[in-house]
Coordinates of C-alpha atoms and ligand atoms in Angstrom, one line a residue:
X20 CA -34.7 -0.5 2.7
X21 CA -31.1 0.7 2.9
X22 CA -30.1 2.6 6.1
X23 CA -27.1 5.0 6.3
X24 CA -24.5 3.0 8.1
X25 CA -25.1 4.5 11.5
X26 CA -28.8 3.6 11.4
X27 CA -28.2 -0.1 10.6
X28 CA -29.3 -2.4 13.4
X29 CA -25.8 -4.1 13.7
X30 CA -24.0 -0.6 14.0
X31 CA -26.4 0.4 16.7
X32 CA -25.9 -2.9 18.4
X33 CA -22.2 -2.5 18.2
X34 CA -22.5 1.1 19.7
X35 CA -24.4 -0.3 22.7
X36 CA -22.0 -3.2 23.0
X37 CA -19.1 -0.7 22.9
X38 CA -20.6 1.0 25.9
X39 CA -20.4 -2.2 27.7
X40 CA -17.1 -3.5 26.9
X41 CA -14.8 -0.6 26.1
X42 CA -13.3 -0.4 29.5
X43 CA -12.7 -4.2 29.7
X44 CA -9.0 -4.9 29.9
X45 CA -7.2 -7.3 27.8
X46 CA -5.8 -8.8 31.0
X47 CA -9.4 -9.8 32.0
X48 CA -10.2 -11.2 28.5
X49 CA -7.1 -13.3 28.5
X50 CA -7.8 -14.5 32.1
X51 CA -11.3 -15.4 31.3
X52 CA -10.4 -17.5 28.3
X53 CA -7.1 -19.7 28.6
X54 CA -7.8 -20.6 24.9
X55 CA -8.1 -17.1 23.6
X56 CA -4.5 -16.9 22.2
X57 CA -5.2 -20.2 20.1
X58 CA -8.8 -19.5 19.4
X59 CA -8.6 -16.0 17.8
X60 CA -6.5 -16.8 15.0
X61 CA -6.8 -17.6 11.4
X62 CA -4.6 -18.8 8.5
X63 CA -4.6 -18.4 4.8
X64 CA -2.1 -18.4 1.8
X65 CA 0.8 -19.0 4.1
X66 CA -0.1 -16.1 6.5
X67 CA -1.0 -16.6 10.2
X68 CA -3.0 -14.1 11.8
X69 CA -3.2 -13.8 15.7
X70 CA -6.0 -11.3 16.5
X71 CA -6.5 -12.2 20.1
X72 CA -5.0 -9.1 21.4
X73 CA -7.9 -7.1 20.3
X74 CA -10.5 -5.5 22.4
X75 CA -13.1 -7.7 21.4
X76 CA -15.3 -10.5 22.6
X77 CA -17.1 -13.2 20.7
X78 CA -20.1 -10.9 20.8
X79 CA -18.0 -8.1 19.1
X80 CA -17.0 -10.4 16.4
X81 CA -20.6 -11.7 15.9
X82 CA -21.9 -8.1 15.6
X83 CA -19.0 -7.2 13.2
X84 CA -19.9 -10.1 11.1
X85 CA -23.7 -9.1 11.3
X86 CA -22.6 -5.6 10.0
X87 CA -20.7 -7.2 7.2
X88 CA -23.9 -9.1 6.2
X89 CA -26.1 -6.0 6.6
X90 CA -23.8 -3.9 4.2
X91 CA -23.8 -6.8 1.6
X92 CA -20.1 -7.5 1.9
X93 CA -20.7 -10.8 0.1
X94 CA -22.6 -9.1 -2.7
X95 CA -19.8 -6.4 -3.2
X96 CA -17.1 -9.0 -3.4
X97 CA -19.0 -11.1 -5.9
X98 CA -19.6 -7.8 -7.9
X99 CA -15.9 -7.1 -7.9
X100 CA -14.8 -10.5 -9.0
X101 CA -17.4 -10.6 -11.7
X102 CA -16.2 -7.5 -13.3
X103 CA -19.1 -5.3 -12.5
X104 CA -18.3 -1.6 -12.9
X105 CA -18.1 -1.0 -9.2
X106 CA -15.9 2.1 -9.6
X107 CA -19.1 4.0 -10.4
X108 CA -17.6 7.5 -10.5
X109 CA -15.3 6.5 -13.3
X110 CA -17.8 3.9 -14.8
X111 CA -15.0 1.2 -14.5
X112 CA -14.6 -2.4 -13.4
X113 CA -12.0 -3.0 -10.6
X114 CA -10.3 -6.1 -11.6
X115 CA -6.8 -6.2 -10.1
X116 CA -7.8 -9.7 -9.1
X117 CA -7.7 -10.6 -13.0
X118 CA -4.1 -9.7 -13.1
X119 CA -3.3 -12.7 -11.2
X120 CA -5.9 -15.0 -12.5
X121 CA -4.3 -18.2 -13.7
X122 CA -4.5 -18.9 -17.4
X123 CA -7.7 -20.6 -18.4
X124 CA -9.8 -18.8 -15.8
X125 CA -12.5 -16.5 -17.3
X126 CA -13.2 -13.0 -16.2
X127 CA -15.4 -10.9 -18.5
X128 CA -15.4 -7.1 -19.0
X129 CA -18.1 -5.9 -21.4
X130 CA -18.5 -9.5 -22.6
X131 CA -14.8 -10.0 -23.3
X132 CA -12.6 -12.4 -21.4
X133 CA -9.6 -10.2 -20.2
X134 CA -7.5 -13.1 -18.8
X135 CA -5.8 -14.1 -22.2
X136 CA -4.7 -10.4 -22.6
X137 CA -3.3 -10.4 -19.1
X138 CA -1.3 -13.5 -20.0
X139 CA -0.2 -12.2 -23.3
X140 CA 1.4 -9.0 -21.5
X141 CA 3.0 -11.2 -18.9
X142 CA 4.7 -13.3 -21.6
X143 CA 5.8 -10.2 -23.5
X144 CA 7.3 -8.9 -20.2
X145 CA 9.1 -12.2 -19.5
X146 CA 10.6 -12.1 -22.9
X147 CA 11.9 -8.6 -22.5
X148 CA 13.0 -9.3 -18.7
X149 CA 15.0 -12.4 -19.9
X150 CA 16.9 -10.3 -22.5
X151 CA 17.8 -7.6 -20.0
X152 CA 18.7 -10.1 -17.3
X153 CA 20.6 -12.2 -19.7
X154 CA 22.7 -9.2 -21.0
X155 CA 21.2 -9.7 -24.5
X156 CA 19.2 -6.4 -24.6
X157 CA 21.9 -4.1 -25.9
X158 CA 22.2 -0.4 -25.6
X159 CA 22.7 1.8 -28.5
X160 CA 26.6 1.4 -28.5
X161 CA 26.2 -2.4 -28.2
X162 CA 27.0 -2.6 -24.6
X163 CA 24.5 -4.6 -22.4
X164 CA 22.2 -2.8 -20.1
X165 CA 23.4 -2.8 -16.5
X166 CA 21.0 0.0 -14.9
X167 CA 17.3 0.0 -14.9
X168 CA 15.5 3.2 -14.0
X169 CA 11.9 3.3 -13.4
X170 CA 10.3 6.7 -13.9
X171 CA 6.7 6.9 -12.4
X172 CA 4.9 8.4 -9.5
X173 CA 2.1 7.3 -7.0
X174 CA 0.8 4.0 -8.2
X175 CA 3.3 3.8 -11.0
X176 CA 6.2 4.1 -8.5
X177 CA 5.2 3.0 -4.9
X178 CA 4.5 -0.6 -5.7
X179 CA 7.5 -1.1 -8.0
X180 CA 9.9 0.4 -5.3
X181 CA 8.3 -1.5 -2.5
X182 CA 8.3 -4.8 -4.4
X183 CA 12.0 -4.2 -5.5
X184 CA 13.1 -3.5 -1.8
X185 CA 11.0 -6.5 -0.5
X186 CA 12.4 -8.9 -3.1
X187 CA 15.8 -7.7 -3.3
X188 CA 17.2 -11.0 -1.9
X189 CA 15.8 -12.7 -5.1
X190 CA 17.1 -9.9 -7.5
X191 CA 19.9 -10.0 -10.2
X192 CA 22.9 -8.3 -8.4
X193 CA 24.4 -7.6 -11.6
X194 CA 21.8 -5.0 -12.3
X195 CA 21.3 -1.6 -10.7
X196 CA 17.8 -0.4 -10.1
X197 CA 16.8 3.1 -9.3
X198 CA 13.3 4.7 -9.0
X199 CA 12.7 8.3 -10.0
X200 CA 9.3 9.9 -9.0
X201 CA 9.6 13.3 -7.7
X202 CA 9.4 16.4 -10.1
X203 CA 12.2 17.8 -7.8
X204 CA 15.2 17.6 -10.3
X205 CA 17.2 16.3 -7.3
X206 CA 15.4 13.0 -7.6
X207 CA 16.6 12.4 -11.3
X208 CA 20.0 14.0 -10.7
X209 CA 20.9 11.7 -7.7
X210 CA 19.3 8.5 -9.4
X211 CA 21.5 8.8 -12.4
X212 CA 24.7 10.7 -11.4
X213 CA 26.8 7.5 -11.3
X214 CA 25.1 5.7 -14.3
X215 CA 26.5 5.5 -17.8
X216 CA 23.7 6.4 -20.3
X217 CA 25.1 3.7 -22.7
X218 CA 24.2 1.0 -20.2
X219 CA 21.0 2.5 -18.8
X220 CA 17.4 1.6 -19.6
X221 CA 14.5 3.8 -18.7
X222 CA 11.0 2.4 -18.0
X223 CA 8.5 5.2 -18.3
X224 CA 5.6 4.0 -16.2
X225 CA 2.4 5.9 -16.5
X226 CA -1.1 4.6 -17.0
X227 CA -2.1 7.9 -18.7
X228 CA 1.1 9.0 -20.0
X229 CA 0.1 12.6 -19.1
X230 CA 1.3 12.8 -15.5
X231 CA 3.3 16.1 -15.1
X232 CA 6.1 14.8 -12.9
X233 CA 6.5 11.6 -15.0
X234 CA 6.6 13.4 -18.2
X235 CA 9.0 15.9 -16.9
X236 CA 11.4 13.3 -15.8
X237 CA 10.9 11.2 -18.9
X238 CA 11.9 14.3 -21.0
X239 CA 14.9 14.9 -18.8
X240 CA 15.8 11.3 -19.2
X241 CA 15.6 11.6 -23.0
X242 CA 17.8 14.6 -23.0
X243 CA 20.2 12.9 -20.6
X244 CA 20.4 9.9 -23.0
X245 CA 20.7 12.1 -26.2
X246 CA 23.5 14.3 -24.7
X247 CA 25.7 11.3 -24.4
X248 CA 24.5 9.2 -27.3
X249 CA 23.8 11.9 -29.9
X250 CA 21.2 10.0 -32.0
X251 CA 17.4 9.7 -31.8
X252 CA 17.7 6.1 -32.7
X253 CA 19.3 5.5 -29.3
X254 CA 15.7 6.1 -27.8
X255 CA 14.4 2.8 -29.0
X256 CA 17.2 0.9 -27.2
X257 CA 17.1 2.8 -24.0
X258 CA 13.3 3.6 -23.3
X259 CA 10.4 1.3 -23.0
X260 CA 7.0 2.4 -21.7
X261 CA 4.3 1.0 -19.5
X262 CA 1.1 2.5 -20.2
X263 CA -2.6 2.3 -21.3
X264 CA -2.2 5.2 -23.7
X265 CA -0.3 4.0 -27.0
X266 CA -1.0 7.3 -28.8
X267 CA 0.9 9.3 -26.0
X268 CA 3.6 6.7 -25.9
X269 CA 4.1 7.0 -29.7
X270 CA 4.2 10.9 -29.5
X271 CA 7.0 10.8 -26.8
X272 CA 9.0 8.9 -29.4
X273 CA 8.8 5.4 -27.8
X274 CA 8.2 2.7 -30.4
X275 CA 4.9 1.1 -29.3
X276 CA 6.5 -2.3 -29.9
X277 CA 8.5 -1.5 -26.7
X278 CA 5.3 -0.8 -24.8
X279 CA 3.7 -2.9 -22.2
X280 CA 0.0 -2.5 -21.9
X281 CA -2.6 -2.6 -19.1
X282 CA -6.1 -1.6 -18.9
X283 CA -8.5 1.0 -17.4
X284 CA -9.8 -1.5 -14.9
X285 CA -6.5 -1.6 -13.1
X286 CA -6.3 1.2 -10.6
X287 CA -2.9 3.0 -10.2
X288 CA -2.4 1.8 -6.6
X289 CA -3.6 -1.6 -7.5
X290 CA -1.2 -2.0 -10.5
X291 CA 2.1 -3.4 -9.1
X292 CA 1.3 -6.9 -10.5
X293 CA 0.4 -5.5 -14.0
X294 CA 3.0 -4.4 -16.5
X295 CA 3.7 -1.6 -13.9
X296 CA 5.7 -4.4 -12.3
X297 CA 8.0 -4.6 -15.3
X298 CA 11.1 -3.4 -13.1
X299 CA 10.0 -6.1 -10.5
X300 CA 10.2 -8.8 -13.2
X301 CA 13.5 -7.7 -14.5
X302 CA 14.8 -7.7 -11.0
X303 CA 13.6 -11.0 -9.8
X304 CA 12.9 -12.9 -13.0
X305 CA 9.7 -14.2 -14.5
X306 CA 9.6 -17.2 -12.3
X307 CA 9.6 -15.2 -9.2
X308 CA 7.2 -12.7 -10.6
X309 CA 4.8 -15.6 -11.4
X310 CA 5.2 -16.8 -7.8
X311 CA 4.4 -13.3 -6.5
X312 CA 1.2 -13.6 -8.6
X313 CA 0.3 -16.9 -7.2
X314 CA 0.6 -15.6 -3.8
X315 CA -1.8 -12.8 -4.6
X316 CA -4.1 -15.3 -6.2
X317 CA -4.1 -17.5 -3.2
X318 CA -5.3 -14.6 -1.1
X319 CA -7.9 -13.5 -3.8
X320 CA -9.4 -17.0 -3.5
X321 CA -9.3 -17.1 0.1
X322 CA -11.1 -13.6 0.3
X323 CA -13.6 -14.7 -2.4
X324 CA -14.6 -18.0 -0.8
X325 CA -13.7 -18.3 3.0
X326 CA -16.6 -17.6 5.5
X327 CA -16.0 -14.1 7.0
X328 CA -15.3 -15.5 10.4
X329 CA -12.2 -17.2 9.0
X330 CA -11.5 -14.7 6.3
X331 CA -8.4 -12.7 7.0
X332 CA -9.1 -9.6 4.8
X333 CA -12.5 -9.5 6.3
X334 CA -11.2 -9.8 9.9
X335 CA -8.6 -7.2 9.4
X336 CA -11.0 -4.8 7.8
X337 CA -13.8 -5.3 10.3
X338 CA -11.3 -4.8 13.2
X339 CA -10.3 -1.4 11.7
X340 CA -13.8 -0.5 11.3
X341 CA -14.3 -1.3 15.1
X342 CA -11.5 0.9 16.3
X343 CA -12.0 3.8 13.9
X344 CA -15.8 3.7 14.4
X345 CA -16.3 3.2 18.0
X346 CA -13.0 3.9 19.8
X347 CA -12.2 6.8 17.6
X348 CA -8.8 5.6 16.7
X349 CA -7.3 7.9 14.1
X350 CA -4.4 5.9 12.9
X351 CA -3.1 2.3 12.3
X352 CA 0.6 1.6 12.7
X353 CA 2.1 -1.0 10.5
X354 CA 5.3 -2.5 11.8
X355 CA 7.1 -5.0 9.6
X356 CA 9.9 -6.7 11.4
X357 CA 11.9 -7.2 8.3
X358 CA 14.3 -4.8 6.7
X359 CA 13.3 -5.8 3.3
X360 CA 9.8 -4.4 4.0
X361 CA 11.1 -0.9 4.8
X362 CA 8.9 0.6 1.9
X363 CA 5.8 -1.3 2.8
X364 CA 4.2 1.4 5.1
X365 CA 4.7 4.0 2.4
X366 CA 3.1 1.7 -0.1
X367 CA 0.2 1.0 2.2
X368 CA -0.3 4.6 2.9
X369 CA -1.3 5.2 -0.8
X370 CA -3.2 1.9 -1.0
X371 CA -5.4 2.6 2.2
X372 CA -5.6 6.5 2.2
X373 CA -6.0 7.2 -1.4
X374 CA -8.8 4.4 -1.5
X375 CA -10.6 5.1 1.6
X376 CA -9.9 8.8 2.3
X377 CA -13.4 9.8 1.1
X378 CA -16.2 11.9 2.5
X379 CA -19.2 11.0 0.6
X380 CA -21.2 7.8 0.2
X381 CA -21.5 5.9 -3.1
X382 CA -24.8 7.7 -3.4
X383 CA -23.1 11.1 -2.9
X384 CA -24.4 11.8 0.5
X385 CA -21.9 13.7 2.9
X386 CA -20.6 11.5 5.7
X387 CA -20.8 13.4 9.0
X388 CA -21.4 10.9 11.6
X389 CA -18.7 8.3 11.3
X390 CA -15.0 8.0 10.3
X391 CA -13.6 6.8 6.9
X392 CA -10.0 5.7 6.3
X393 CA -7.6 5.9 9.4
X394 CA -4.1 7.2 8.8
X395 CA -1.8 4.5 8.0
X396 CA 1.9 4.8 9.0
X397 CA 4.9 2.9 10.3
X398 CA 8.5 1.8 10.0
X399 CA 10.4 -1.4 10.3
X400 CA 11.1 -2.9 13.7
X401 CA 13.1 -2.8 15.7
X402 CA 14.0 0.8 14.7
X403 CA 10.6 2.3 15.4
X404 CA 10.9 0.9 19.0
X405 CA 13.7 3.5 19.8
X406 CA 11.7 6.4 18.3
X407 CA 7.9 6.5 18.3
X408 CA 6.7 3.5 20.3
X409 CA 6.9 5.5 23.5
X410 CA 3.6 7.2 22.2
X411 CA 2.1 3.9 21.4
X412 CA 2.9 2.5 24.8
X413 CA 2.2 5.5 27.1
X414 CA 0.6 8.4 25.0
X415 CA -3.2 9.1 25.3
X416 CA -4.0 7.9 21.8
X417 CA -5.1 4.5 21.0
X418 CA -3.1 3.1 18.1
X419 CA -3.9 -0.4 16.7
X420 CA -0.8 -2.0 15.5
X421 CA -0.1 -4.7 12.9
X422 CA 3.2 -6.3 13.6
X423 CA 4.5 -8.5 10.6
X424 CA 7.3 -11.0 11.2
X425 CA 8.9 -14.2 9.7
X426 CA 9.9 -17.6 10.9
X427 CA 13.3 -17.4 9.0
X428 CA 15.5 -14.6 8.0
X429 CA 16.9 -14.4 4.4
X430 CA 20.0 -13.4 6.0
X431 CA 20.6 -15.6 8.9
X432 CA 23.5 -14.0 10.9
X433 CA 24.3 -15.4 14.3
X434 CA 21.2 -14.8 16.6
X435 CA 20.0 -11.7 14.9
X436 CA 16.8 -13.3 14.0
X437 CA 15.8 -14.6 17.4
X438 CA 16.6 -11.2 18.7
X439 CA 14.5 -9.5 16.2
X440 CA 11.5 -11.7 16.6
X441 CA 11.6 -11.7 20.4
X442 CA 10.9 -7.9 20.0
X443 CA 7.8 -8.6 17.9
X444 CA 6.3 -10.8 20.6
X445 CA 7.5 -8.6 23.5
X446 CA 6.0 -5.5 21.9
X447 CA 2.6 -7.0 21.2
X448 CA 2.6 -8.5 24.8
X449 CA 3.6 -5.1 26.4
X450 CA 1.1 -3.1 24.5
X451 CA -1.8 -5.6 25.4
X452 CA -0.9 -6.2 29.1
X453 CA 1.2 -3.3 30.1
X454 CA 2.6 -3.1 33.6
X455 CA 0.4 -1.9 36.5
X456 CA 1.3 0.6 39.1
X457 CA 1.3 -2.2 41.7
X458 CA 3.9 -4.1 39.7
X459 CA 5.9 -1.1 39.5
X460 CA 5.7 -0.2 43.1
X461 CA 6.5 -3.9 44.1
X462 CA 9.8 -3.5 42.2
X463 CA 10.8 -0.9 44.7
X464 CA 10.1 2.2 42.4
X465 CA 9.3 5.3 44.6
X466 CA 5.7 6.3 44.7
X467 CA 6.2 9.7 42.9
X468 CA 7.9 7.8 40.0
X469 CA 5.5 5.0 39.7
X470 CA 2.9 6.7 37.5
X471 CA 5.7 7.5 34.9
X472 CA 6.8 4.0 34.8
X473 CA 3.3 2.5 34.6
X474 CA 2.1 0.9 31.2
X475 CA -1.6 1.0 31.1
X476 CA -1.7 -1.8 28.4
X477 CA -5.0 -2.6 26.7
X478 CA -3.5 -1.5 23.4
X479 CA -4.6 -3.8 20.5
X480 CA -2.5 -5.3 17.8
X481 CA -2.4 -7.9 15.1
X482 CA 0.5 -10.3 14.8
X483 CA 0.9 -11.6 11.2
X484 CA 3.5 -14.4 10.8
X485 CA 4.8 -16.2 7.8
X486 CA 7.6 -18.8 7.2
X487 CA 9.8 -16.5 5.3
X488 CA 9.6 -13.4 2.9
X489 CA 9.1 -15.1 -0.4
X490 CA 7.6 -13.7 -3.6
X491 CA 4.4 -15.7 -2.8
X492 CA 4.3 -14.3 0.7
X493 CA 4.7 -10.8 -0.5
X494 CA 1.9 -11.2 -3.0
X495 CA -0.3 -12.7 -0.2
X496 CA 0.5 -9.9 2.1
X497 CA -0.3 -7.1 -0.4
X498 CA -3.4 -8.8 -1.4
X499 CA -4.5 -9.1 2.2
X500 CA -4.3 -5.3 2.7
X501 CA -6.0 -4.6 -0.7
X502 CA -9.0 -6.7 0.3
X503 CA -9.0 -5.4 3.8
X504 CA -9.3 -1.8 2.3
X505 CA -12.2 -3.2 0.2
X506 CA -14.0 -4.4 3.3
X507 CA -13.4 -1.2 4.9
X508 CA -14.8 0.6 2.0
X509 CA -17.8 -1.6 1.7
X510 CA -18.9 -1.0 5.3
X511 CA -18.4 2.8 5.0
X512 CA -20.3 2.6 1.7
X513 CA -17.7 4.6 -0.1
X514 CA -15.9 4.2 -3.5
X515 CA -12.3 3.1 -2.7
X516 CA -11.3 3.1 -6.5
X517 CA -11.5 6.8 -7.5
X518 CA -9.1 9.5 -6.3
X519 CA -10.8 12.9 -7.3
X520 CA -9.1 14.4 -4.2
X521 CA -5.8 14.7 -6.1
X522 CA -7.3 16.8 -8.9
X523 CA -7.7 20.3 -7.3
X524 CA -4.1 20.6 -6.5
X525 CA -2.9 19.6 -9.9
X526 CA -5.3 22.1 -11.5
X527 CA -4.1 24.9 -9.3
X528 CA -0.4 24.0 -9.9
X529 CA -1.0 24.2 -13.7
X530 CA -2.5 27.6 -13.3
X531 CA 0.4 28.9 -11.1
X532 CA 3.4 27.5 -13.1
X533 CA 3.1 30.3 -15.8
X534 CA 2.7 33.0 -13.0
X535 CA 6.1 31.8 -11.6
X536 CA 7.9 31.8 -14.9
X537 CA 6.5 34.6 -16.9
X538 CA 9.0 37.4 -18.0
X539 CA 6.6 40.1 -17.0
X540 CA 5.1 40.4 -13.6
X541 CA 1.8 38.5 -13.8
X542 CA -1.6 39.9 -12.7
X543 CA -2.3 37.8 -9.7
X544 CA -5.8 37.1 -8.5
X545 CA -5.3 34.5 -5.8
X546 CA -5.9 35.1 -2.0
X547 CA -3.6 37.5 -0.6
X548 CA -1.4 34.7 1.1
X549 CA -1.0 32.9 -2.3
X550 CA -0.2 36.1 -4.2
X551 CA 2.4 37.2 -1.6
X552 CA 4.0 33.7 -1.7
X553 CA 4.3 33.9 -5.4
X554 CA 5.8 37.4 -5.5
X555 CA 8.2 36.3 -2.9
X556 CA 9.3 33.4 -4.9
X557 CA 9.6 35.5 -8.1
X558 CA 11.9 37.8 -6.1
X559 CA 14.1 34.8 -5.0
X560 CA 14.3 33.9 -8.5
X561 CA 15.2 37.4 -9.5
X562 CA 12.1 37.9 -11.5
X563 CA 10.0 41.0 -11.7
Ligands
G6Q19 C1 -3.3 5.7 -8.0 C2 -3.5 7.1 -8.5 C3 -2.2 7.7 -8.7 C4 -1.6 7.4 -9.9 C5 -0.4 8.5 -10.3 C6 0.3 8.1 -11.6 O1 -4.2 5.0 -7.9 O2 -4.2 7.2 -9.6 O3 -1.2 7.6 -7.7 O4 -1.0 6.1 -9.9 O5 -0.9 9.7 -10.3 O6 -0.5 8.1 -12.7 P1 0.0 7.6 -14.1 O7 0.3 6.3 -14.0 O8 -1.2 7.8 -15.1 O9 1.2 8.5 -14.4

């Protein structure tokens, strides 16, 4: 029989085990096992994971792995890779793994192999990317395209921006890339103020092609282009679309020959390696894009086949369940020590929280006795150290951290990289082992000051290392987190692949827009706060 999560034997055993070990210090765990730092590590797809600085014993791991078995993690992984419709509330398969399947692999959805379609779109993207990169895709006036502006939001923006920033080292420096997402006109205005419409290509990236923000920005882009080029025929040279909705793309006036498709089995936040990655491919070129896909695929294969005790996404996911479920940790800090990964935490916020920020089980039962997704946040190191790390070291909250670092810098300058990486190791060490009051006193600190200078330690972290930030490694890193999210969702028995939570706000905004813009004072029937705010806004705008 299926138990609710907290009734499962492994969960209850973990609860009892937690009572026994939650006060054990990492200092003790390391002192008791000189091999711990070598033993509690795993490696795959070019990523090395050190998870020794976690508040776990071999028994903790054994119980977490037992929990994975009891929750049928294996069965759920197989169902995803098989193309089962595991997104049950939208009746869809979840096959971002098919986006990076090598040609020749077979993955069926409703009895049709989707891999040939994936490669046909990749080939079409490559053909287009080569033309733009080579200066052969000409604007309406015959000048080559020099600026590429991706218009999209959420999953149609965060992945492309993150990947562009992460792989900037590999990008064509003759092209300028901008990303417009916000319906705030400032975003469009600032992204385009120094661009020449005759040399600017817009990629309108929208799975549905109905998203309010993206459509507003796309129409503004169209008007901006026409104001300079004065001919509807210019649109075909300056706009391409990435979408699943050919009809809406046609209605907008974009030739569907200039449309790059994808499929309903690709979730927005899992789409950066679909045609949504067109801006990435133009930036870094088709070969690098294929290397990115190969990195994703390497991690997919590892996730699908490796035993859970050596499986990076499984370990990462189960450790998150451990702190979230038993230590009541509310957040996870992701701290990449690489300036190119500055948008990685923002990208992960959507991936993790839109996926696992759910409050009912797959069967629709309210979850009231365990936590679902933690809050993910972070900033690149070392900057964060001079800001919020104080709280991680000495605050009263427990914040598990993921440190991400590389063996080589893509911009080796003097000793910068050694300085950078020494901070990764020092921070993880300081968090784990801290500095005791005795040590502080022994250094001559007056007794009254000693508590302020004491670091309790016992603060857990992962350290993820790779040789250097290549397209392959970026793919493996993103897939690691995608699958860690999957593991967490499987344990919590929720659907990581829908996002009904974003609907209510959208519907209410659609109702309020006419109340803000109408000539005559509208009848307002909201609560007293919303009514008063609308009236005040109308007054600010000089409306009745
Ligand atoms: C992602 C979400 C959401 C979506 C945006 C944009 O998983 O579904 O962030 O990506 O709302 O949607 P469109 O691509 O349809 O414009």
